[in-house]
XYZ file of C-alpha atoms in Angstrom:
568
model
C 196.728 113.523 -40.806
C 199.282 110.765 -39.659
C 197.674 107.697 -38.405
C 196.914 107.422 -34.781
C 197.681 104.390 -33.489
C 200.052 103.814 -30.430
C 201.944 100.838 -29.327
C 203.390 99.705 -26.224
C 207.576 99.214 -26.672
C 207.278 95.535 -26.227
C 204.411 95.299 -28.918
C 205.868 97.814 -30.950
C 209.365 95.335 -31.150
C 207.216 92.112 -31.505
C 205.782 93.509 -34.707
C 208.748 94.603 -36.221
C 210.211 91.291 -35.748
C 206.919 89.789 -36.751
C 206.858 91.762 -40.227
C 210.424 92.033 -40.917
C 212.552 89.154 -42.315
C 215.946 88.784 -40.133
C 217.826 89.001 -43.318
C 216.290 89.050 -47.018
C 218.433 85.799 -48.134
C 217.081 82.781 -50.559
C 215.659 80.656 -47.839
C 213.908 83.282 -45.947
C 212.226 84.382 -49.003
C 209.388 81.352 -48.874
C 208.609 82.179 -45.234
C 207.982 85.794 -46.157
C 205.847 84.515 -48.831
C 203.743 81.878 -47.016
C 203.568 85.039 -43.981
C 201.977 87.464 -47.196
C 199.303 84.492 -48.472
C 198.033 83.535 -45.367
C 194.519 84.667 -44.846
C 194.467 87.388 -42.149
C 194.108 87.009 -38.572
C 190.557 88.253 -38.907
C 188.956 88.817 -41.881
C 185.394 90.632 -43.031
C 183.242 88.830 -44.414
C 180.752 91.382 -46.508
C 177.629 91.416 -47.607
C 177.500 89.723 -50.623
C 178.831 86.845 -49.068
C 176.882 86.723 -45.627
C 173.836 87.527 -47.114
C 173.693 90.305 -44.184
C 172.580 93.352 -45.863
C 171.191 95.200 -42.489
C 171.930 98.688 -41.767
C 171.525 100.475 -38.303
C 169.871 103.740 -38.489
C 170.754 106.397 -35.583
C 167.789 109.014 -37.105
C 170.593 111.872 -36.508
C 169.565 115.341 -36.677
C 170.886 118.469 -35.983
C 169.576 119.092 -32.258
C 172.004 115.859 -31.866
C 169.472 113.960 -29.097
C 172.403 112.034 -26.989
C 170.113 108.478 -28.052
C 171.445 108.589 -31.721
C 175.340 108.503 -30.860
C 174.629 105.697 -28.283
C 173.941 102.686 -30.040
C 173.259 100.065 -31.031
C 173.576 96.314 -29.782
C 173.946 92.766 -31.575
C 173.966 88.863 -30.580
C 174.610 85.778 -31.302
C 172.186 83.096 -30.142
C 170.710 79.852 -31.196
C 167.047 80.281 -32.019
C 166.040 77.374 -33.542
C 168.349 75.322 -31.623
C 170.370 73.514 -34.605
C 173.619 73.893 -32.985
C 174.536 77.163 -35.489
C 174.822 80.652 -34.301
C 171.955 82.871 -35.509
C 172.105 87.087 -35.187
C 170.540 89.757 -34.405
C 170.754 93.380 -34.633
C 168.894 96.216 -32.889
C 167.860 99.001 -34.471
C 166.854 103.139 -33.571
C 162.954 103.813 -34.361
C 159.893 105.529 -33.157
C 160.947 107.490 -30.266
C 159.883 111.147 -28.563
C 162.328 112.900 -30.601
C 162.328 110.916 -33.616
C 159.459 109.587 -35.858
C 160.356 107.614 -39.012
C 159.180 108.267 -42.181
C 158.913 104.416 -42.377
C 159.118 101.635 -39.802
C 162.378 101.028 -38.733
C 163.035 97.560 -37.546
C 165.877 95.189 -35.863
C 166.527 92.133 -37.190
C 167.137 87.888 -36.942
C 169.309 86.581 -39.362
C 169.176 82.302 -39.918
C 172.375 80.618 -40.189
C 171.917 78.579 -43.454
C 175.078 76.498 -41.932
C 176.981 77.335 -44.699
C 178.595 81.065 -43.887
C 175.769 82.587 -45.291
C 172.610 83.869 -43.189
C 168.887 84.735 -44.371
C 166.410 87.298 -43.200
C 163.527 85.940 -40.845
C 162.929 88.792 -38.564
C 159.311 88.793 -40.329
C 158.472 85.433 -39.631
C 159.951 85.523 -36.206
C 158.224 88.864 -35.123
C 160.861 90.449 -33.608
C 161.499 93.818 -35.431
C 160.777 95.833 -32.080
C 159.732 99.116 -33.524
C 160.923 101.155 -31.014
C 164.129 103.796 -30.439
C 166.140 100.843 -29.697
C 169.502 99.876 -27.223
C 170.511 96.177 -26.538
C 169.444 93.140 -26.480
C 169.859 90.274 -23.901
C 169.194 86.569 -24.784
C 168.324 83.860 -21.940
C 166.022 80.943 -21.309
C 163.713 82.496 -18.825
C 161.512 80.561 -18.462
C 163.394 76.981 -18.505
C 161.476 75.332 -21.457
C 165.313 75.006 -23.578
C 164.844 77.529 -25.853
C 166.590 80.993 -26.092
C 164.146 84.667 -25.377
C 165.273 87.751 -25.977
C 165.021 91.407 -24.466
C 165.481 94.549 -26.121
C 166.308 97.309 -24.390
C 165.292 100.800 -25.796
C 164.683 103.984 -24.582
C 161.233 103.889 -23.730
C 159.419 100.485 -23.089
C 161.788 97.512 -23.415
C 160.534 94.142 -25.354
C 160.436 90.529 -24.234
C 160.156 88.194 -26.890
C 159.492 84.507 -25.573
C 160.487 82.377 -27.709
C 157.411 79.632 -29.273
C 159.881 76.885 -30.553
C 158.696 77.138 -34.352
C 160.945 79.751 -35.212
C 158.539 82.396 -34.327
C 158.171 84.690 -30.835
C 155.498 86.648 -28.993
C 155.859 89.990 -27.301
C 155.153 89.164 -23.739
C 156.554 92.416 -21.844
C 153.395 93.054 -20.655
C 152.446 89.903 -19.007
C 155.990 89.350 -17.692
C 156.299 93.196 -16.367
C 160.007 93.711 -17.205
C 158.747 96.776 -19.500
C 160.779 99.659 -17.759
C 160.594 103.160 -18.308
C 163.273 106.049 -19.572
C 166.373 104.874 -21.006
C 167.562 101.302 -21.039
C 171.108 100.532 -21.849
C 172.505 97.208 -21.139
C 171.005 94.369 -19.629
C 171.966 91.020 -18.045
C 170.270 87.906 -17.143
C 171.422 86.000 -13.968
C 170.277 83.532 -11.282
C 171.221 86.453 -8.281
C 169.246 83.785 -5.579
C 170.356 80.180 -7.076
C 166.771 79.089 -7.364
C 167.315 77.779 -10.733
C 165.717 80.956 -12.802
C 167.608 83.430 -14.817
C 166.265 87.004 -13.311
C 166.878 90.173 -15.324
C 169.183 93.284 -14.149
C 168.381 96.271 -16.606
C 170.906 99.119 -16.715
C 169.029 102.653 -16.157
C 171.472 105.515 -17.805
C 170.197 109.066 -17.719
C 166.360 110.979 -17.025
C 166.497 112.280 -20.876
C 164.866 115.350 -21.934
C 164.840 116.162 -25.532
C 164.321 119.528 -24.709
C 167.612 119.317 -22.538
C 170.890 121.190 -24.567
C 174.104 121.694 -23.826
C 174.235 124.692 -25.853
C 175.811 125.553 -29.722
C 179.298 126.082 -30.092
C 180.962 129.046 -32.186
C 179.610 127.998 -35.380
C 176.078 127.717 -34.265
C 176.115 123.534 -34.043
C 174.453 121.340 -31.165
C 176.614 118.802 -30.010
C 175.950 115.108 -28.331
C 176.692 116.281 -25.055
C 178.573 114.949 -22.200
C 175.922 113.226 -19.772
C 176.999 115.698 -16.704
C 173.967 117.567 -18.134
C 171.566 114.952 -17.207
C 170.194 113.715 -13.814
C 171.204 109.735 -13.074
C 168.825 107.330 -12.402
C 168.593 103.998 -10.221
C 169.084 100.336 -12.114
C 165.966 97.937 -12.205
C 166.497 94.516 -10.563
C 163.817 91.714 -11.809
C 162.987 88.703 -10.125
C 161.996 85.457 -11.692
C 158.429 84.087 -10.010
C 158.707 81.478 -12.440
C 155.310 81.585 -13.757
C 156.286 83.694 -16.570
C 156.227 87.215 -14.579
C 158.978 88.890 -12.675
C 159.082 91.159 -9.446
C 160.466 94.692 -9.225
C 162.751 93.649 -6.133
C 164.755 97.076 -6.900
C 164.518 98.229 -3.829
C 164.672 95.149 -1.248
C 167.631 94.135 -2.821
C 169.872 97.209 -2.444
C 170.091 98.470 -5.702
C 167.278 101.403 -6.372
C 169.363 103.385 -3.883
C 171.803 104.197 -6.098
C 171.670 106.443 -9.077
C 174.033 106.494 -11.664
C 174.414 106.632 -15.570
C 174.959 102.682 -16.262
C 176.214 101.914 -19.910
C 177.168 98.276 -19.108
C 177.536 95.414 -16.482
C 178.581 91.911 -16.648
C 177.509 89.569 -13.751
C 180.154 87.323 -12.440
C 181.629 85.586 -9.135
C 184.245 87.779 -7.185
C 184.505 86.417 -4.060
C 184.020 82.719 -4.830
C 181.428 81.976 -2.714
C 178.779 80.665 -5.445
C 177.078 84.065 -5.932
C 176.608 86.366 -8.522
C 177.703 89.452 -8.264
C 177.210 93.096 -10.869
C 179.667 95.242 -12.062
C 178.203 98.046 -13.314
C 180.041 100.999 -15.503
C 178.658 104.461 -15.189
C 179.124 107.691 -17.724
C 180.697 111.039 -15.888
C 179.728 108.768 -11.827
C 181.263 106.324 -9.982
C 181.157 102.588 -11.274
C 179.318 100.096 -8.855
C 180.062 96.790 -8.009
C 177.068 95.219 -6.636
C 178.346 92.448 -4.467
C 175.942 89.709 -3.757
C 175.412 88.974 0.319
C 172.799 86.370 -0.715
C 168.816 86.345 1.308
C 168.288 88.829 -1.894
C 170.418 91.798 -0.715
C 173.512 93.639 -2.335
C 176.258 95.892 -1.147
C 177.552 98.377 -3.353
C 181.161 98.457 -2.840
C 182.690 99.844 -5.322
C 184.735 102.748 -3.413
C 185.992 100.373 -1.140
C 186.924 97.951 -3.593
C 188.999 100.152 -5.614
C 186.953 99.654 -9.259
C 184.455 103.586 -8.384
C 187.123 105.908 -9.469
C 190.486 106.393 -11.439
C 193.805 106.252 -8.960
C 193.600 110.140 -9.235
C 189.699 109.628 -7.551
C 187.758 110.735 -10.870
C 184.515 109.146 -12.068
C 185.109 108.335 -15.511
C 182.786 107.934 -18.498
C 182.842 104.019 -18.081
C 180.848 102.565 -21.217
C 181.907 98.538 -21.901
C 182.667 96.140 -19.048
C 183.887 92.387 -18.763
C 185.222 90.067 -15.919
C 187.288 87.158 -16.345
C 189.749 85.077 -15.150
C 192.748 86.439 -17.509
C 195.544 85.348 -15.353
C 193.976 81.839 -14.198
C 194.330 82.004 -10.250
C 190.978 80.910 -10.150
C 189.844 84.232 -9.419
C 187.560 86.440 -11.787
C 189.134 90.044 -12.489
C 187.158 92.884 -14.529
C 187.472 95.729 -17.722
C 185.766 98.621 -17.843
C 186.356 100.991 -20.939
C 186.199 104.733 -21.147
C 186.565 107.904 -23.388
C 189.940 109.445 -24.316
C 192.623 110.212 -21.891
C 190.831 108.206 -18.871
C 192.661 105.288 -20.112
C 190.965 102.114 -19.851
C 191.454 99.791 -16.372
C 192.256 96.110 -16.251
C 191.000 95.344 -12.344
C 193.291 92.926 -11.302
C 191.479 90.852 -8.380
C 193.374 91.067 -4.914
C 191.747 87.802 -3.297
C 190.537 90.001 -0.516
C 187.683 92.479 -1.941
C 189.992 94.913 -3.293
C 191.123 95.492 -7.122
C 194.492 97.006 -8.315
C 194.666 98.768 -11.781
C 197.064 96.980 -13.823
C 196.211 98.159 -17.344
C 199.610 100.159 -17.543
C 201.906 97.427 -16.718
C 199.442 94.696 -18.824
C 200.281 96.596 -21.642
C 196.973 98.024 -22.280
C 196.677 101.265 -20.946
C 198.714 103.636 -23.164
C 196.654 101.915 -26.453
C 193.837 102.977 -25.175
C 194.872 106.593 -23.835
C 193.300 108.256 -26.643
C 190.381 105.810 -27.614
C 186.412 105.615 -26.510
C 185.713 102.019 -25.984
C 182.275 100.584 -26.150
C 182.184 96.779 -26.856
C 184.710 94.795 -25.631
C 185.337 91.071 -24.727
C 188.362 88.554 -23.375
C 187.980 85.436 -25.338
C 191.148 83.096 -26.547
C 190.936 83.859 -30.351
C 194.299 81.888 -31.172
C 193.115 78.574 -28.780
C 196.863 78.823 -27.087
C 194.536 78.425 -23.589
C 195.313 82.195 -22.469
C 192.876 84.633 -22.805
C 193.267 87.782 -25.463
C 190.883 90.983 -25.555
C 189.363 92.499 -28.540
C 187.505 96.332 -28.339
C 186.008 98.285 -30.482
C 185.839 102.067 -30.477
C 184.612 105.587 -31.223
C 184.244 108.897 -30.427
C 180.261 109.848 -28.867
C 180.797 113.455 -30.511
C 180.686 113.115 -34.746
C 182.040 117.017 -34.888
C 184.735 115.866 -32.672
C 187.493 116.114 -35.775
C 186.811 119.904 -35.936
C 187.993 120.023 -32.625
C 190.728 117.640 -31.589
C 193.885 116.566 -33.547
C 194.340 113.202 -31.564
C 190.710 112.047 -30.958
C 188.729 110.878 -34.211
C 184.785 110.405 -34.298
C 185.532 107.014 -35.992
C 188.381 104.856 -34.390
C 190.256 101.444 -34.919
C 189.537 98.128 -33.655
C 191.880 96.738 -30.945
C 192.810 93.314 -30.470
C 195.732 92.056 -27.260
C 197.054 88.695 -26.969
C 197.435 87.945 -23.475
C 200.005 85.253 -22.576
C 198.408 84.699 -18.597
C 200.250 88.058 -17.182
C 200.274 90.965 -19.814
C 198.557 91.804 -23.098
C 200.243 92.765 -26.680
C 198.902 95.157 -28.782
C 198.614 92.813 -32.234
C 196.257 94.939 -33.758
C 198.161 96.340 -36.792
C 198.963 92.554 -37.771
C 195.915 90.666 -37.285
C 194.314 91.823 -40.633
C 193.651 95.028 -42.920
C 190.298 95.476 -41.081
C 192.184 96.771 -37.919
C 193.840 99.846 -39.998
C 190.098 101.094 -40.794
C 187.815 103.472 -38.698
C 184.386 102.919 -37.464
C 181.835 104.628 -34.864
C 181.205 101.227 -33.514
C 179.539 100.182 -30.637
C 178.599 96.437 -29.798
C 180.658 93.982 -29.798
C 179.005 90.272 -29.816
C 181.459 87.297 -29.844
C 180.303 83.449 -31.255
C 181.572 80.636 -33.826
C 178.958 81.231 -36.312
C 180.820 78.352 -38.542
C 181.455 76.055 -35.791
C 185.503 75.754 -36.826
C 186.237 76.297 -32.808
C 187.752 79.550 -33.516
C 185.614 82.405 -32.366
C 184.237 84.772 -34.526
C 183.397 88.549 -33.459
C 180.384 91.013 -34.727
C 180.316 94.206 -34.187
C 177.652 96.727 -34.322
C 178.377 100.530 -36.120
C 176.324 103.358 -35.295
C 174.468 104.484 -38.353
C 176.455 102.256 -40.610
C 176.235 98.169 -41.593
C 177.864 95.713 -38.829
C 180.732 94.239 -39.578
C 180.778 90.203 -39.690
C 184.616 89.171 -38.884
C 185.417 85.321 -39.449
C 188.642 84.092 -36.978
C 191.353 82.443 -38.646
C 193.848 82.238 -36.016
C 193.008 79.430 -34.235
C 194.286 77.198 -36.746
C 196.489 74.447 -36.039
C 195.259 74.698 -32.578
C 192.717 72.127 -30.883
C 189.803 73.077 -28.856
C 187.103 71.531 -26.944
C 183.670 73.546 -26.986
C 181.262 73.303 -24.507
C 177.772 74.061 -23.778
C 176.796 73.855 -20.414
C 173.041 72.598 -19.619
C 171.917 73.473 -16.095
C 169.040 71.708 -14.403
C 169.195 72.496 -10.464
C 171.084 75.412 -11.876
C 169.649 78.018 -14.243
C 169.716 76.621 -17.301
C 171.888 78.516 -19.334
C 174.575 78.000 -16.276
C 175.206 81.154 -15.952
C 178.074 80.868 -13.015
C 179.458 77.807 -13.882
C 183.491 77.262 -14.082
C 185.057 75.250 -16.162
C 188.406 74.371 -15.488
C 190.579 72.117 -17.412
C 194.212 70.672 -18.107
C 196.002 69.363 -20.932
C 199.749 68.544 -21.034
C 201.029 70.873 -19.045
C 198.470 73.686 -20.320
C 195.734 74.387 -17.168
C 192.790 76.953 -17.906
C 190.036 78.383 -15.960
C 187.007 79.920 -17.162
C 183.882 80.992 -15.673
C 180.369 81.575 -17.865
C 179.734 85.244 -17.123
C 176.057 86.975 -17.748
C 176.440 89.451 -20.257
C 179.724 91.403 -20.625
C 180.705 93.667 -23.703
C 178.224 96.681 -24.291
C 174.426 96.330 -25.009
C 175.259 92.388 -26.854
C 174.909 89.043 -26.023
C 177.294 86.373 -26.847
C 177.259 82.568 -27.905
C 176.420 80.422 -25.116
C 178.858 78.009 -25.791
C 182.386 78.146 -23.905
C 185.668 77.072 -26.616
C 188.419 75.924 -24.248
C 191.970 76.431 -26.292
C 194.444 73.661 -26.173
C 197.162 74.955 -28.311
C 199.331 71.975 -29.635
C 197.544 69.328 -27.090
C 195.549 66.852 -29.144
C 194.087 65.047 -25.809
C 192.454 66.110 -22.878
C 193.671 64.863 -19.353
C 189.948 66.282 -17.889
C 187.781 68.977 -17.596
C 185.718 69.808 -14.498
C 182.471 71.628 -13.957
C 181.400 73.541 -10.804
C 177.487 74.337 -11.081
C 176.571 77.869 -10.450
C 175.172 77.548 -6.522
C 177.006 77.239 -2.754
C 178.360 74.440 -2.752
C 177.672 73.142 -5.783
C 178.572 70.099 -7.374
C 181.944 69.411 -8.801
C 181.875 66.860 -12.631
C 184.679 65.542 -13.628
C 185.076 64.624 -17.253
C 187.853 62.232 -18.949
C 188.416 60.727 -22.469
C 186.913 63.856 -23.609
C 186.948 64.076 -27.585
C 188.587 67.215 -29.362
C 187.909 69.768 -31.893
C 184.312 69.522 -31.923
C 181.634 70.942 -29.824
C 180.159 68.580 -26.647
C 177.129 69.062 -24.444
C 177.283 68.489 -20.704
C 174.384 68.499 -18.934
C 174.123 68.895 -14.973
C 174.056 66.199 -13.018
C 173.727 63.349 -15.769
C 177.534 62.370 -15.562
C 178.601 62.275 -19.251
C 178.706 64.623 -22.112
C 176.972 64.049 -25.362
């Protein structure tokens, strides 16, 4: 079968002229030779070099539970606080429908600092055990050090984190367990008090007894989720003393059931609040708009994100919001199964979105892909931001039935330029021309080169571990944001910046992508600009305060912490 893969004109031309001498004479012959040496855009790094020999197990069988084509998630987080990205993976066990022969268990990988990682999750007791989802990393409860919460389907895990490289299970004591089925979760400061509370995506009331029947051939299939009933989000608040408060219901959101799969929180409106956008399988998408005294408004109908132009709910799976065109205004992605297309919301300044995808250049690359993780990051450092997805089909009989929709589909990778987006997939390295059933999507500079590196999780299959090389000959500042009135991952915060004549805005969204978490740290790209006229900071509150930093240093990372005045 030929392979799928479609292309925009525009990025369809820019590839040919990309891959294609002008003319085959004597002095074009050493460019075409440097262009066929160079190390790909991205490139895998396997096993035997990462030391990252972790497989996810979906415990398929042949009723086809909907669980085992869902997940899983992945991170990248600093555990031991050395200033290197760690990971970890998440993992399908025990579960009503499924009991393994042997434990199943997640697992922490140590960055040895030099491209390799080792094995701790022993040590660190965080295996989880359970039929797991995603996993969320935040300092909860303000002590410096990164916790993290797995979501499952059954009772979720909270793993506080003891500062010696090992954790304790405290879901118990904190009450952020949850029932049913977890997806995606986020943590957020929704009141500005200065603690990161927890949003946990509810997706479906699963049955295992629940079937949408056998086709001709006498197979089960994962079905669509029409089948099941929706269920209402959970909304924790921080009480600071190490427990949180189902506030579910006062603040607006138990009143709505849907089928969430993922949600990013991030600033709309500007007005130092966090709002929740919320993607939903076969309903309408929410956008939880934050009114502040605790309450939200769902407004996604009226803003234009609930439906498809045509007034469809769509099987929205990985979301992300950010600031792509740099009018100081945060926009949003959702993606969704074949033929929906996926939307680029394009933010109107007013409370209203348009759907650009089509004229970004995104839409018709995605027409016939399932997108799950997904994030805008600047991979070259050229200060715009690009967007990378991964992809694949729920339904693994799906290639008995369709000719242009595949159970295991390619990566995609854009390179925005600040207005529209170019497919540069088939040229940014031989991984993009290979298949996968993948599903999150975690992005993080695990070598600390300031270009950022992407991990992706593959149902039933090993992760894939892809090291960024096209950042270089581009300077970048990284920065990690310490907040101290704020929340203290910042969560909120903008960073805005200029060099040259090269301006950028970017805001430090909770969560994103699809069941992940990301490295905390935000790279600001500076293409050709080896100095830095300033960068400022506005902390994550009304009215906040406003830092301005100059003779900043570049390529290397920086800390700022609020309210002290310098970086260090």
């Amino acid at each position: 079968m030929t392979r799928r893969f479609p292309y925009t004109s525009v990025s369809r031309r820019r590839f040919l002229q990309g891959a294609v001498p002008a003319a085959l004479s004597l002095r074009g012959l050493p460019a075409l030779a440097a262009r066929s040496l160079a190390p790909p855009a991205f490139e895998q790094i396997l096993p035997a070099r990462s030391g990252i020999t972790w497989v996810h197990t979906a415990a398929k069988s042949a009723e086809k539970h909907l669980p085992e084509t869902s997940g899983a998630g992945c991170a990248f987080l600093d555990y031991d606080n050395d200033g290197w990205m760690d990971i970890y993976f998440v993992n399908s066990g025990k579960a009503e429908f499924y009991t393994p022969a042997k434990p199943i268990r997640n697992a922490l990988y140590r960055n040895n600092r030099d491209g390799t990682f080792t094995d701790v999750t022993e040590k660190a007791g965080v295996a989880g055990g359970g039929y797991g989802m995603g996993v969320a990393v935040g300092d909860y409860n303000n002590d410096g050090l990164p916790d993290i919460y797995v979501t499952q389907v059954g009772r979720n895990i909270l793993y506080r984190n003891n500062g010696d490289g090992t954790f304790t299970d405290v879901t118990e004591k904190a009450g952020v367990g949850c029932d049913g089925w977890s997806s995606s979760a986020v943590w957020f400061d929704y009141d500005n008090d200065g603690r990161l509370d927890l949003f946990v995506c509810q997706f479906v009331e699963f049955d295992k007894t629940t079937s949408c029947g056998l086709d001709a051939r006498g197979r089960h299939h994962y079905c669509i989720p029409k089948i099941f009933k929706p269920r209402p989000s959970r909304l924790f608040h921080n009480n600071g003393d190490g427990t949180f408060t189902d506030v579910s219901r006062e603040a607006g959101i138990s009143e709505h059931l849907g089928k969430a799969w993922g949600v990013v929180a991030t600033d709309l409106d500007n007005d130092g609040r966090m709002d929740l956008f919320v993607s939903n399988d076969t309903t309408e998408n929410f956008l939880f708009m934050n009114r502040g005294s605790g309450k939200f408004e769902e407004n996604g109908f009226a803003s234009g994100v609930a439906y498809s132009s045509e007034g469809r709910a769509r099987s929205g799976m990985g979301v992300d919001s950010a600031d792509y065109d740099n009018d100081g205004w945060m926009d949003l992605f959702v993606a969704n199964i074949d033929e929906e297309i996926f939307s680029l919301y394009h933010n109107n300044h007013d409370g209203t979105f348009d759907d650009v995808a089509m004229q970004a250049g995104i839409g018709m690359s995605t027409r016939w892909m399932s997108g799950w993780g997904l994030k805008f990051f600047d991979y070259d450092n050229d200060g715009e931001l690009d967007l990378i997805l991964c992809n694949g089909f729920p339904d693994d009989l799906v290639d008995d039935l369709k000719t242009q929709v595949t159970w295991q589909e390619p990566l995609l990778l854009f390179h925005g330029n600040g207005k529209t987006f170019a497919d540069v997939s088939a040229r940014s390295g031989p991984i993009f021309s290979e298949r996968f059933a993948a599903r999150g999507l975690a992005i993080g500079d695990f070598d600390n080169d300031g270009a950022v590196d992407v991990l992706i999780s593959v149902n039933d299959a090993a992760p894939i571990l892809l090291k960024n090389n096209a950042a270089k000959g581009s300077h970048w500042l990284g920065v990690n944001l310490v907040g101290k009135k704020s929340n203290p991952d910042a969560i909120g915060a903008r960073v805005t910046y200029s060099a040259g004549g090269l301006t950028g805005s970017r805001m430090k969204v909770g969560g994103g992508s699809f069941l992940s978490s990301h490295d905390p740290r935000i790279v600001l790209g500076l293409g050709g600009h080896a100095k830095l006229d300033w960068v400022e900071v506005k902390w994550p509150q009304p009215g906040g305060e406003t830092e301005r930093f100059t003779n900043l240093p570049v390529d290397r990372y920086i800390t700022i912490t609020e309210g002290a005045g310098k970086w260090r």
